[in-house]
XYZ file of C-alpha atoms in Angstrom:
351
model
C 11.898 15.329 1.941
C 12.514 13.529 5.016
C 12.270 9.667 4.433
C 11.529 6.979 6.533
C 13.922 3.464 6.530
C 12.659 0.274 7.291
C 15.938 -1.811 8.111
C 16.422 -5.035 9.374
C 18.543 -8.180 9.307
C 16.681 -9.738 6.009
C 14.916 -12.520 6.138
C 12.394 -11.449 8.094
C 9.259 -10.416 6.331
C 10.491 -7.025 4.924
C 9.053 -7.881 1.205
C 5.746 -8.385 2.285
C 5.730 -4.763 4.260
C 7.182 -3.313 1.163
C 4.525 -4.829 -0.371
C 1.497 -3.806 2.051
C 3.089 -0.108 1.641
C 3.104 -0.115 -1.778
C -0.991 -0.276 -1.592
C -1.363 2.631 0.487
C -2.067 5.617 -2.112
C 0.303 8.211 -0.456
C 3.541 5.599 0.223
C 6.403 6.157 -2.479
C 7.513 1.904 -1.529
C 10.967 1.777 -2.627
C 12.272 -2.060 -2.316
C 15.813 -2.779 -1.907
C 17.400 0.800 -3.262
C 20.681 0.584 -0.805
C 20.609 -3.359 -0.169
C 21.764 -3.426 -4.530
C 24.069 -0.412 -4.795
C 26.049 -1.205 -1.058
C 28.943 -2.540 -2.959
C 29.278 0.719 -4.619
C 29.687 2.951 -2.097
C 26.061 4.546 -1.772
C 26.658 7.664 0.130
C 30.583 8.706 -0.426
C 31.618 11.044 -2.803
C 30.166 14.438 -4.895
C 29.439 12.782 -8.353
C 27.825 13.984 -11.357
C 24.765 12.813 -12.473
C 26.009 10.748 -14.796
C 28.227 8.924 -12.448
C 24.951 8.247 -10.355
C 22.926 7.038 -13.143
C 25.666 4.504 -13.530
C 25.782 3.207 -9.927
C 22.230 2.660 -9.971
C 21.583 1.066 -13.867
C 24.918 -0.963 -14.623
C 23.963 -4.429 -14.306
C 25.003 -6.948 -11.059
C 26.562 -10.068 -12.612
C 25.789 -12.006 -9.215
C 22.192 -10.846 -9.493
C 22.109 -11.566 -12.724
C 23.587 -14.904 -11.978
C 20.760 -15.652 -9.412
C 18.093 -15.152 -11.966
C 19.680 -16.997 -14.553
C 20.804 -20.009 -12.209
C 17.027 -20.593 -11.298
C 18.314 -18.993 -7.968
C 15.541 -16.364 -8.184
C 13.932 -15.248 -4.573
C 10.995 -12.780 -3.511
C 12.776 -9.786 -4.152
C 13.354 -10.377 -7.627
C 10.454 -8.906 -9.665
C 11.297 -7.674 -12.970
C 9.018 -9.452 -15.395
C 11.842 -11.402 -17.199
C 10.009 -13.490 -19.280
C 8.260 -10.236 -20.938
C 10.556 -7.189 -20.198
C 13.100 -5.671 -22.299
C 15.914 -6.423 -20.291
C 17.397 -10.308 -20.471
C 19.411 -11.566 -17.505
C 21.892 -13.580 -19.821
C 23.165 -9.954 -21.056
C 22.669 -7.795 -17.961
C 19.360 -6.092 -16.512
C 20.079 -2.666 -15.364
C 20.227 -3.009 -11.204
C 17.375 -1.322 -10.324
C 15.163 -2.713 -12.569
C 15.640 -6.109 -10.734
C 13.897 -5.001 -7.502
C 13.373 -1.406 -7.143
C 11.306 0.017 -10.684
C 9.390 -2.884 -10.362
C 7.955 -2.140 -6.701
C 6.453 1.054 -7.944
C 4.617 0.266 -11.394
C 3.795 -2.334 -13.917
C 6.008 -0.972 -16.444
C 9.232 -0.290 -14.914
C 10.796 -0.751 -18.339
C 9.332 2.823 -19.299
C 10.134 4.107 -15.601
C 13.594 3.179 -16.333
C 13.759 4.838 -19.556
C 12.024 8.364 -17.865
C 15.017 8.073 -15.279
C 17.495 7.141 -17.651
C 16.714 10.538 -19.370
C 16.583 12.301 -16.449
C 19.228 11.509 -13.603
C 22.693 12.051 -16.386
C 21.828 15.870 -16.245
C 22.182 16.211 -12.679
C 24.872 18.466 -11.594
C 27.786 17.490 -9.031
C 26.437 17.766 -5.410
C 27.181 14.972 -2.704
C 25.467 11.812 -2.983
C 22.713 11.779 -0.345
C 21.768 14.767 -2.559
C 21.438 13.001 -5.613
C 19.493 10.375 -3.447
C 16.880 13.011 -2.020
C 16.358 14.325 -5.499
C 15.757 10.671 -6.630
C 13.241 10.388 -4.142
C 11.521 13.585 -4.759
C 11.622 12.939 -8.821
C 10.094 9.370 -8.151
C 7.885 10.954 -5.414
C 6.311 13.377 -7.971
C 6.150 11.256 -10.944
C 4.421 8.532 -8.555
C 1.852 10.591 -6.711
C 2.562 9.197 -3.498
C 4.349 12.014 -1.254
C 5.726 9.781 1.733
C 8.806 7.731 0.702
C 9.593 4.612 2.731
C 12.844 3.039 1.362
C 13.334 -1.148 2.394
C 16.422 -2.911 1.937
C 16.740 -6.454 3.498
C 20.002 -6.939 5.698
C 20.231 -3.009 6.097
C 21.065 -2.876 9.871
C 24.498 -2.740 9.121
C 23.620 0.778 6.914
C 22.319 2.150 10.176
C 25.057 4.696 11.113
C 25.916 5.861 7.247
C 22.005 6.356 7.106
C 22.203 8.728 9.823
C 24.595 10.339 8.967
C 23.096 11.075 5.141
C 20.154 11.253 5.828
C 19.864 12.900 9.116
C 16.058 13.941 9.303
C 15.359 10.147 8.896
C 13.214 8.338 10.840
C 13.418 4.305 11.337
C 11.372 1.040 11.430
C 13.402 -1.555 12.668
C 11.648 -5.154 11.625
C 12.297 -8.102 12.882
C 11.725 -11.854 13.475
C 12.169 -14.547 15.705
C 15.774 -15.828 14.896
C 15.664 -19.175 14.285
C 13.251 -18.780 11.204
C 15.265 -15.687 9.867
C 18.041 -17.919 9.966
C 16.583 -20.623 8.485
C 15.309 -18.611 5.682
C 18.945 -17.215 5.000
C 20.191 -20.647 4.926
C 18.728 -20.862 1.427
C 19.190 -17.986 0.370
C 21.169 -17.024 -2.505
C 22.401 -13.660 -1.066
C 22.871 -14.406 2.809
C 25.236 -17.639 2.070
C 27.300 -15.068 0.062
C 27.046 -12.412 3.022
C 28.280 -14.814 5.217
C 31.181 -16.103 3.534
C 32.095 -12.839 2.796
C 32.354 -11.821 6.512
C 34.284 -14.872 7.150
C 36.777 -14.138 4.814
C 37.097 -10.159 6.304
C 37.872 -12.068 9.410
C 40.362 -14.094 7.984
C 42.134 -11.182 6.105
C 41.900 -8.624 8.802
C 39.633 -6.171 6.662
C 37.003 -4.670 8.446
C 34.097 -5.731 6.354
C 33.336 -7.706 2.722
C 33.477 -4.759 0.942
C 37.020 -4.318 2.159
C 37.820 -7.617 0.230
C 39.887 -6.986 -3.397
C 42.674 -8.733 -5.471
C 44.883 -7.851 -2.340
C 43.181 -10.553 0.212
C 42.008 -13.405 -1.927
C 45.721 -14.983 -1.806
C 45.106 -15.077 1.437
C 42.441 -17.611 1.355
C 41.306 -21.066 0.501
C 41.261 -21.019 -3.269
C 38.010 -22.402 -3.340
C 36.548 -19.307 -1.523
C 38.529 -16.938 -3.369
C 36.869 -18.599 -6.560
C 33.321 -18.303 -4.652
C 33.576 -14.733 -3.788
C 34.911 -13.301 -7.323
C 32.944 -15.368 -9.622
C 29.552 -14.849 -9.908
C 28.936 -18.180 -11.975
C 29.925 -19.851 -8.792
C 26.687 -19.180 -7.066
C 25.148 -22.307 -7.635
C 28.184 -24.436 -5.905
C 27.704 -22.154 -3.142
C 23.770 -23.042 -2.747
C 24.762 -26.653 -3.120
C 27.603 -26.078 -0.436
C 26.728 -27.617 2.993
C 26.723 -24.910 5.939
C 25.390 -25.170 9.245
C 22.701 -23.645 9.371
C 23.515 -22.274 13.466
C 26.134 -20.209 11.217
C 23.175 -18.300 9.847
C 21.721 -17.721 13.734
C 25.120 -16.394 14.271
C 25.218 -14.406 11.452
C 21.227 -13.164 12.643
C 22.759 -12.434 15.911
C 26.042 -10.819 15.159
C 23.681 -8.741 12.799
C 21.011 -7.637 15.206
C 23.972 -6.651 17.848
C 25.352 -4.764 15.095
C 22.618 -2.160 14.731
C 21.207 -2.270 18.198
C 23.582 0.508 20.001
C 22.629 2.572 17.283
C 18.925 2.469 17.233
C 19.001 2.857 20.845
C 20.916 6.393 20.065
C 18.337 7.453 18.807
C 15.630 9.837 19.844
C 12.285 7.748 20.685
C 9.851 9.744 18.333
C 12.680 9.146 15.324
C 12.489 5.277 15.484
C 9.880 2.742 16.010
C 10.288 -1.410 15.660
C 7.773 -4.068 14.302
C 7.801 -7.752 14.757
C 7.048 -9.656 11.969
C 5.088 -12.324 13.893
C 2.355 -9.438 15.063
C 1.927 -8.567 12.043
C 0.864 -12.001 11.044
C -1.273 -12.553 13.916
C -2.715 -8.528 13.615
C -2.194 -7.220 10.211
C -4.543 -4.692 10.932
C -3.381 -3.612 14.031
C 0.199 -3.712 13.468
C -0.636 -1.401 9.839
C -2.330 1.341 11.731
C 0.618 1.773 14.276
C 2.714 2.081 11.330
C 0.723 4.307 9.430
C 0.885 7.023 12.465
C 4.276 7.041 12.412
C 4.410 7.239 8.975
C 2.090 10.277 9.484
C -0.679 8.823 6.651
C -4.127 7.619 7.026
C -4.954 4.126 7.812
C -7.902 3.462 5.417
C -10.006 0.630 5.846
C -9.320 -0.176 2.221
C -5.319 -0.130 2.429
C -5.682 -2.426 5.782
C -7.918 -5.275 4.160
C -5.858 -5.134 0.820
C -2.666 -5.159 2.938
C -3.764 -7.887 5.319
C -4.794 -9.838 2.165
C -1.307 -9.976 1.845
C -0.187 -12.610 4.979
C 0.847 -15.628 4.154
C 0.431 -17.376 7.873
C 2.160 -20.496 6.635
C 4.803 -19.456 6.922
C 5.144 -17.924 10.379
C 7.232 -20.973 12.999
C 8.817 -22.756 9.840
C 11.780 -23.918 12.105
C 9.377 -25.661 13.939
C 9.396 -28.363 11.153
C 13.446 -29.284 11.714
C 14.530 -31.646 13.832
C 14.385 -31.377 17.636
C 18.016 -31.165 18.565
C 18.916 -28.717 15.254
C 16.124 -26.484 16.082
C 17.463 -26.134 19.893
C 21.064 -25.899 18.394
C 19.624 -23.192 16.132
C 17.987 -21.185 18.970
C 20.810 -21.202 21.268
C 23.028 -19.715 18.293
C 20.111 -16.800 17.827
C 20.095 -16.670 21.735
C 22.232 -13.110 21.894
C 20.202 -11.823 19.151
C 17.202 -12.793 20.901
C 18.427 -11.084 24.013
C 18.912 -7.801 22.525
C 15.535 -7.755 20.936
C 14.370 -7.664 23.510
C 16.229 -4.632 25.255
C 15.171 -2.837 21.685
C 11.259 -4.215 21.773
C 11.112 -2.497 26.079
C 12.981 0.519 24.526
C 10.466 0.541 21.702
C 7.521 -0.261 23.853
C 6.024 -2.520 21.236
C 4.924 -6.392 21.461
C 7.805 -8.810 20.661
C 7.247 -12.038 19.063
C 6.399 -15.451 20.762
C 8.684 -18.495 19.153
C 6.629 -20.938 18.203
């Protein structure tokens, strides 16, 4: 089974795209599977099924804190008020975002997986993921697997290595709107701080930060990175929105070279603004890439999920601040133009 991955910087409409794909009767729309487990080394080693299941299901204190502190975002769709699991005591990681996109009863699907996955033998972790895709596709009767994780551009090299037959959809959005959305999102605030801390301490990325690096950081920064209970204070901290423009540019530039190494038939590109303006046309093109029919009923239902009020959100910023934000996004915008030309698609036009 050759999966397709939707990759992006995040905060670019990828959750909406997951929901659109969920409506297609042939598509298994996996949401945020890799973004939730990336800190647990999603492609390393050869665990047995029990260890793989722990990686997928053990609660993440940071995500639970987001829910209990009211820092919820659109990706967190578990039925917290009615579901079996309580974020105050820990929700299985795979239940926050991934399983609710597949079924209206994520607890029951969790139980099925909990009975199945721990029995799997020792094997490379990429094979565990393939078996998980196969199991869920069969269980849900949806043969085409599309995984979408926000902020996944940096995973592209590892996804290519783990899934050499995979194809990719690069979803982008005007940088100023993406950056503004990042600035209001706890996960991206934590990412921004983690990247800055990695640079200060000389490690290759936030995932390499550990006890040895914490004494090298200002105490307040170390506490915010180490203690999920600090997330509300992180959200209240004054961070220039232009820092998120630079983050968006950095992430876009990181993924560009890897995308351009792919054969032309292995990737395509979508712009959020074009999906909003012409959902039927853009989704028909995506369906062709995925090899599924663009049924009129699906196109109509999917188009109904578009919220046009979200387009051009940065236009409500102060003029000077918006201009500064656009300057911080300029390197990424230039890269997006190169990628659009290579993919032969129309890029967004800033409002």
